[in-house]
Amino acid sequence: MSRKSAREYAYKLVFEFIFDKDASTPTKSEIFKDPNLTQLDADYISAVYEGVQAHYDDIIETIKRNATNFKIERIFKPDLAALVLAICEMQYIDDIPLNVSISEAVELVKMYSTDKSYQFVNGVLAGVYKELNK
């Protein structure tokens, strides 16, 4: 399995977590049954999912600071899930370059969201990138 596929699994878990903060979702147990899932992929998915659970409030605050003129409640949920995943990677997972997190989040919203969502997600994450590189 590729990191891209593992990231897509993580995205689905984060999306579900936004609606239901229960850590033991049915999606999680199904994902970890995938025979193509390597240990490295499973470790990545777990790290992201546990990072989101542990730092969700901080991640949301980061989004609020960088999504000027957008209330968090009004952000389209697929976009929010991509932002949460990318910011978790950017702030809490050291082995992923910041630009890769941004690029992959943009690709996720191109697949799962509206035609213009990628511009919003890219703009918010560009702000986060600037914050982290101060």
JSON list of C-alpha atoms in Angstrom, two decimals:
[
{"chain": "A", "resi": 1, "resn": "MET", "atom": "CA", "xyz": [0.00, 0.00, 0.00]},
{"chain": "A", "resi": 2, "resn": "SER", "atom": "CA", "xyz": [1.22, 3.52, -0.66]},
{"chain": "A", "resi": 3, "resn": "ARG", "atom": "CA", "xyz": [1.39, 6.41, 1.78]},
{"chain": "A", "resi": 4, "resn": "LYS", "atom": "CA", "xyz": [-1.26, 8.10, -0.38]},
{"chain": "A", "resi": 5, "resn": "SER", "atom": "CA", "xyz": [-3.67, 5.21, 0.28]},
{"chain": "A", "resi": 6, "resn": "ALA", "atom": "CA", "xyz": [-2.82, 5.19, 3.98]},
{"chain": "A", "resi": 7, "resn": "ARG", "atom": "CA", "xyz": [-3.44, 8.95, 4.09]},
{"chain": "A", "resi": 8, "resn": "GLU", "atom": "CA", "xyz": [-6.83, 8.41, 2.47]},
{"chain": "A", "resi": 9, "resn": "TYR", "atom": "CA", "xyz": [-7.68, 5.92, 5.21]},
{"chain": "A", "resi": 10, "resn": "ALA", "atom": "CA", "xyz": [-6.54, 8.43, 7.84]},
{"chain": "A", "resi": 11, "resn": "TYR", "atom": "CA", "xyz": [-8.68, 11.09, 6.15]},
{"chain": "A", "resi": 12, "resn": "LYS", "atom": "CA", "xyz": [-11.76, 8.88, 6.42]},
{"chain": "A", "resi": 13, "resn": "LEU", "atom": "CA", "xyz": [-11.09, 8.30, 10.12]},
{"chain": "A", "resi": 14, "resn": "VAL", "atom": "CA", "xyz": [-10.61, 12.02, 10.75]},
{"chain": "A", "resi": 15, "resn": "PHE", "atom": "CA", "xyz": [-13.80, 12.79, 8.83]},
{"chain": "A", "resi": 16, "resn": "GLU", "atom": "CA", "xyz": [-15.72, 10.34, 11.00]},
{"chain": "A", "resi": 17, "resn": "PHE", "atom": "CA", "xyz": [-14.06, 11.69, 14.17]},
{"chain": "A", "resi": 18, "resn": "ILE", "atom": "CA", "xyz": [-15.31, 15.21, 13.39]},
{"chain": "A", "resi": 19, "resn": "PHE", "atom": "CA", "xyz": [-18.88, 13.96, 13.69]},
{"chain": "A", "resi": 20, "resn": "ASP", "atom": "CA", "xyz": [-18.44, 11.42, 16.46]},
{"chain": "A", "resi": 21, "resn": "LYS", "atom": "CA", "xyz": [-15.55, 11.82, 18.86]},
{"chain": "A", "resi": 22, "resn": "ASP", "atom": "CA", "xyz": [-15.66, 8.08, 19.66]},
{"chain": "A", "resi": 23, "resn": "ALA", "atom": "CA", "xyz": [-12.18, 6.63, 19.10]},
{"chain": "A", "resi": 24, "resn": "SER", "atom": "CA", "xyz": [-13.42, 3.10, 18.40]},
{"chain": "A", "resi": 25, "resn": "THR", "atom": "CA", "xyz": [-15.30, 3.67, 15.17]},
{"chain": "A", "resi": 26, "resn": "PRO", "atom": "CA", "xyz": [-16.47, 0.86, 12.89]},
{"chain": "A", "resi": 27, "resn": "THR", "atom": "CA", "xyz": [-14.41, 2.42, 10.12]},
{"chain": "A", "resi": 28, "resn": "LYS", "atom": "CA", "xyz": [-11.23, 2.03, 12.16]},
{"chain": "A", "resi": 29, "resn": "SER", "atom": "CA", "xyz": [-11.71, -1.67, 12.70]},
{"chain": "A", "resi": 30, "resn": "GLU", "atom": "CA", "xyz": [-12.48, -2.17, 9.00]},
{"chain": "A", "resi": 31, "resn": "ILE", "atom": "CA", "xyz": [-9.41, -0.24, 7.89]},
{"chain": "A", "resi": 32, "resn": "PHE", "atom": "CA", "xyz": [-7.08, -2.28, 10.05]},
{"chain": "A", "resi": 33, "resn": "LYS", "atom": "CA", "xyz": [-8.47, -5.50, 8.52]},
{"chain": "A", "resi": 34, "resn": "ASP", "atom": "CA", "xyz": [-7.20, -4.51, 5.06]},
{"chain": "A", "resi": 35, "resn": "PRO", "atom": "CA", "xyz": [-4.72, -7.23, 4.03]},
{"chain": "A", "resi": 36, "resn": "ASN", "atom": "CA", "xyz": [-2.76, -4.70, 1.93]},
{"chain": "A", "resi": 37, "resn": "LEU", "atom": "CA", "xyz": [-2.07, -2.54, 4.97]},
{"chain": "A", "resi": 38, "resn": "THR", "atom": "CA", "xyz": [1.61, -2.75, 5.91]},
{"chain": "A", "resi": 39, "resn": "GLN", "atom": "CA", "xyz": [2.85, -2.19, 9.44]},
{"chain": "A", "resi": 40, "resn": "LEU", "atom": "CA", "xyz": [4.36, 1.12, 8.33]},
{"chain": "A", "resi": 41, "resn": "ASP", "atom": "CA", "xyz": [0.98, 2.22, 6.94]},
{"chain": "A", "resi": 42, "resn": "ALA", "atom": "CA", "xyz": [-0.82, 1.09, 10.09]},
{"chain": "A", "resi": 43, "resn": "ASP", "atom": "CA", "xyz": [1.68, 2.99, 12.23]},
{"chain": "A", "resi": 44, "resn": "TYR", "atom": "CA", "xyz": [1.16, 6.15, 10.15]},
{"chain": "A", "resi": 45, "resn": "ILE", "atom": "CA", "xyz": [-2.66, 5.89, 10.33]},
{"chain": "A", "resi": 46, "resn": "SER", "atom": "CA", "xyz": [-2.51, 5.29, 14.09]},
{"chain": "A", "resi": 47, "resn": "ALA", "atom": "CA", "xyz": [-0.12, 8.21, 14.61]},
{"chain": "A", "resi": 48, "resn": "VAL", "atom": "CA", "xyz": [-2.36, 10.59, 12.70]},
{"chain": "A", "resi": 49, "resn": "TYR", "atom": "CA", "xyz": [-5.57, 9.37, 14.30]},
{"chain": "A", "resi": 50, "resn": "GLU", "atom": "CA", "xyz": [-4.14, 9.44, 17.82]},
{"chain": "A", "resi": 51, "resn": "GLY", "atom": "CA", "xyz": [-2.60, 12.86, 17.10]},
{"chain": "A", "resi": 52, "resn": "VAL", "atom": "CA", "xyz": [-5.97, 14.22, 16.00]},
{"chain": "A", "resi": 53, "resn": "GLN", "atom": "CA", "xyz": [-7.65, 12.82, 19.11]},
{"chain": "A", "resi": 54, "resn": "ALA", "atom": "CA", "xyz": [-5.01, 14.22, 21.45]},
{"chain": "A", "resi": 55, "resn": "HIS", "atom": "CA", "xyz": [-4.65, 17.64, 19.80]},
{"chain": "A", "resi": 56, "resn": "TYR", "atom": "CA", "xyz": [-8.05, 18.24, 18.22]},
{"chain": "A", "resi": 57, "resn": "ASP", "atom": "CA", "xyz": [-8.82, 21.45, 20.11]},
{"chain": "A", "resi": 58, "resn": "ASP", "atom": "CA", "xyz": [-5.38, 22.90, 19.30]},
{"chain": "A", "resi": 59, "resn": "ILE", "atom": "CA", "xyz": [-5.75, 21.94, 15.65]},
{"chain": "A", "resi": 60, "resn": "ILE", "atom": "CA", "xyz": [-9.15, 23.63, 15.50]},
{"chain": "A", "resi": 61, "resn": "GLU", "atom": "CA", "xyz": [-7.64, 26.79, 17.03]},
{"chain": "A", "resi": 62, "resn": "THR", "atom": "CA", "xyz": [-4.94, 26.73, 14.35]},
{"chain": "A", "resi": 63, "resn": "ILE", "atom": "CA", "xyz": [-7.63, 26.50, 11.67]},
{"chain": "A", "resi": 64, "resn": "LYS", "atom": "CA", "xyz": [-9.56, 29.39, 13.24]},
{"chain": "A", "resi": 65, "resn": "ARG", "atom": "CA", "xyz": [-6.45, 31.59, 13.20]},
{"chain": "A", "resi": 66, "resn": "ASN", "atom": "CA", "xyz": [-5.78, 30.85, 9.56]},
{"chain": "A", "resi": 67, "resn": "ALA", "atom": "CA", "xyz": [-9.29, 30.64, 8.09]},
{"chain": "A", "resi": 68, "resn": "THR", "atom": "CA", "xyz": [-9.98, 34.33, 8.32]},
{"chain": "A", "resi": 69, "resn": "ASN", "atom": "CA", "xyz": [-13.62, 35.30, 7.85]},
{"chain": "A", "resi": 70, "resn": "PHE", "atom": "CA", "xyz": [-14.76, 31.66, 8.13]},
{"chain": "A", "resi": 71, "resn": "LYS", "atom": "CA", "xyz": [-16.48, 30.27, 11.19]},
{"chain": "A", "resi": 72, "resn": "ILE", "atom": "CA", "xyz": [-15.34, 26.75, 11.93]},
{"chain": "A", "resi": 73, "resn": "GLU", "atom": "CA", "xyz": [-18.95, 25.51, 11.98]},
{"chain": "A", "resi": 74, "resn": "ARG", "atom": "CA", "xyz": [-19.43, 26.72, 8.40]},
{"chain": "A", "resi": 75, "resn": "ILE", "atom": "CA", "xyz": [-16.41, 24.99, 6.90]},
{"chain": "A", "resi": 76, "resn": "PHE", "atom": "CA", "xyz": [-17.50, 22.13, 4.66]},
{"chain": "A", "resi": 77, "resn": "LYS", "atom": "CA", "xyz": [-16.75, 18.94, 6.59]},
{"chain": "A", "resi": 78, "resn": "PRO", "atom": "CA", "xyz": [-14.64, 17.24, 3.90]},
{"chain": "A", "resi": 79, "resn": "ASP", "atom": "CA", "xyz": [-12.49, 20.39, 3.82]},
{"chain": "A", "resi": 80, "resn": "LEU", "atom": "CA", "xyz": [-12.30, 20.47, 7.61]},
{"chain": "A", "resi": 81, "resn": "ALA", "atom": "CA", "xyz": [-11.19, 16.83, 7.71]},
{"chain": "A", "resi": 82, "resn": "ALA", "atom": "CA", "xyz": [-8.40, 17.54, 5.21]},
{"chain": "A", "resi": 83, "resn": "LEU", "atom": "CA", "xyz": [-7.31, 20.58, 7.23]},
{"chain": "A", "resi": 84, "resn": "VAL", "atom": "CA", "xyz": [-7.31, 18.65, 10.51]},
{"chain": "A", "resi": 85, "resn": "LEU", "atom": "CA", "xyz": [-5.31, 15.80, 8.98]},
{"chain": "A", "resi": 86, "resn": "ALA", "atom": "CA", "xyz": [-2.76, 18.10, 7.33]},
{"chain": "A", "resi": 87, "resn": "ILE", "atom": "CA", "xyz": [-2.29, 20.28, 10.40]},
{"chain": "A", "resi": 88, "resn": "CYS", "atom": "CA", "xyz": [-1.84, 17.20, 12.57]},
{"chain": "A", "resi": 89, "resn": "GLU", "atom": "CA", "xyz": [0.89, 16.03, 10.21]},
{"chain": "A", "resi": 90, "resn": "MET", "atom": "CA", "xyz": [2.47, 19.47, 10.03]},
{"chain": "A", "resi": 91, "resn": "GLN", "atom": "CA", "xyz": [2.52, 20.09, 13.78]},
{"chain": "A", "resi": 92, "resn": "TYR", "atom": "CA", "xyz": [2.89, 16.66, 15.34]},
{"chain": "A", "resi": 93, "resn": "ILE", "atom": "CA", "xyz": [4.49, 14.23, 12.86]},
{"chain": "A", "resi": 94, "resn": "ASP", "atom": "CA", "xyz": [8.11, 15.11, 12.23]},
{"chain": "A", "resi": 95, "resn": "ASP", "atom": "CA", "xyz": [8.97, 12.86, 9.31]},
{"chain": "A", "resi": 96, "resn": "ILE", "atom": "CA", "xyz": [6.53, 14.41, 6.80]},
{"chain": "A", "resi": 97, "resn": "PRO", "atom": "CA", "xyz": [7.67, 17.55, 4.97]},
{"chain": "A", "resi": 98, "resn": "LEU", "atom": "CA", "xyz": [5.22, 20.44, 5.39]},
{"chain": "A", "resi": 99, "resn": "ASN", "atom": "CA", "xyz": [4.77, 20.89, 1.65]},
{"chain": "A", "resi": 100, "resn": "VAL", "atom": "CA", "xyz": [3.83, 17.22, 1.28]},
{"chain": "A", "resi": 101, "resn": "SER", "atom": "CA", "xyz": [1.10, 17.57, 3.91]},
{"chain": "A", "resi": 102, "resn": "ILE", "atom": "CA", "xyz": [-0.28, 20.61, 2.09]},
{"chain": "A", "resi": 103, "resn": "SER", "atom": "CA", "xyz": [-0.12, 18.98, -1.34]},
{"chain": "A", "resi": 104, "resn": "GLU", "atom": "CA", "xyz": [-1.79, 15.79, -0.15]},
{"chain": "A", "resi": 105, "resn": "ALA", "atom": "CA", "xyz": [-4.59, 17.70, 1.63]},
{"chain": "A", "resi": 106, "resn": "VAL", "atom": "CA", "xyz": [-5.27, 19.60, -1.59]},
{"chain": "A", "resi": 107, "resn": "GLU", "atom": "CA", "xyz": [-5.44, 16.31, -3.49]},
{"chain": "A", "resi": 108, "resn": "LEU", "atom": "CA", "xyz": [-7.88, 14.85, -0.95]},
{"chain": "A", "resi": 109, "resn": "VAL", "atom": "CA", "xyz": [-10.30, 17.76, -1.29]},
{"chain": "A", "resi": 110, "resn": "LYS", "atom": "CA", "xyz": [-10.05, 17.57, -5.06]},
{"chain": "A", "resi": 111, "resn": "MET", "atom": "CA", "xyz": [-11.32, 13.98, -4.75]},
{"chain": "A", "resi": 112, "resn": "TYR", "atom": "CA", "xyz": [-13.86, 14.37, -1.94]},
{"chain": "A", "resi": 113, "resn": "SER", "atom": "CA", "xyz": [-15.03, 17.97, -1.93]},
{"chain": "A", "resi": 114, "resn": "THR", "atom": "CA", "xyz": [-16.18, 20.81, -4.18]},
{"chain": "A", "resi": 115, "resn": "ASP", "atom": "CA", "xyz": [-14.37, 22.22, -7.19]},
{"chain": "A", "resi": 116, "resn": "LYS", "atom": "CA", "xyz": [-13.19, 25.29, -5.30]},
{"chain": "A", "resi": 117, "resn": "SER", "atom": "CA", "xyz": [-12.40, 23.68, -1.96]},
{"chain": "A", "resi": 118, "resn": "TYR", "atom": "CA", "xyz": [-8.77, 23.06, -2.84]},
{"chain": "A", "resi": 119, "resn": "GLN", "atom": "CA", "xyz": [-8.16, 26.82, -3.05]},
{"chain": "A", "resi": 120, "resn": "PHE", "atom": "CA", "xyz": [-9.56, 27.37, 0.45]},
{"chain": "A", "resi": 121, "resn": "VAL", "atom": "CA", "xyz": [-7.63, 24.44, 1.93]},
{"chain": "A", "resi": 122, "resn": "ASN", "atom": "CA", "xyz": [-4.42, 25.52, 0.23]},
{"chain": "A", "resi": 123, "resn": "GLY", "atom": "CA", "xyz": [-4.85, 29.08, 1.53]},
{"chain": "A", "resi": 124, "resn": "VAL", "atom": "CA", "xyz": [-5.44, 28.00, 5.12]},
{"chain": "A", "resi": 125, "resn": "LEU", "atom": "CA", "xyz": [-2.51, 25.60, 5.06]},
{"chain": "A", "resi": 126, "resn": "ALA", "atom": "CA", "xyz": [-0.26, 28.26, 3.54]},
{"chain": "A", "resi": 127, "resn": "GLY", "atom": "CA", "xyz": [-1.00, 30.35, 6.62]},
{"chain": "A", "resi": 128, "resn": "VAL", "atom": "CA", "xyz": [-0.16, 27.42, 8.89]},
{"chain": "A", "resi": 129, "resn": "TYR", "atom": "CA", "xyz": [3.07, 26.89, 6.94]},
{"chain": "A", "resi": 130, "resn": "LYS", "atom": "CA", "xyz": [4.03, 30.52, 7.56]},
{"chain": "A", "resi": 131, "resn": "GLU", "atom": "CA", "xyz": [3.22, 30.18, 11.28]},
{"chain": "A", "resi": 132, "resn": "LEU", "atom": "CA", "xyz": [5.40, 27.10, 11.59]},
{"chain": "A", "resi": 133, "resn": "ASN", "atom": "CA", "xyz": [8.32, 28.67, 9.75]},
{"chain": "A", "resi": 134, "resn": "LYS", "atom": "CA", "xyz": [8.53, 31.84, 11.85]}
]
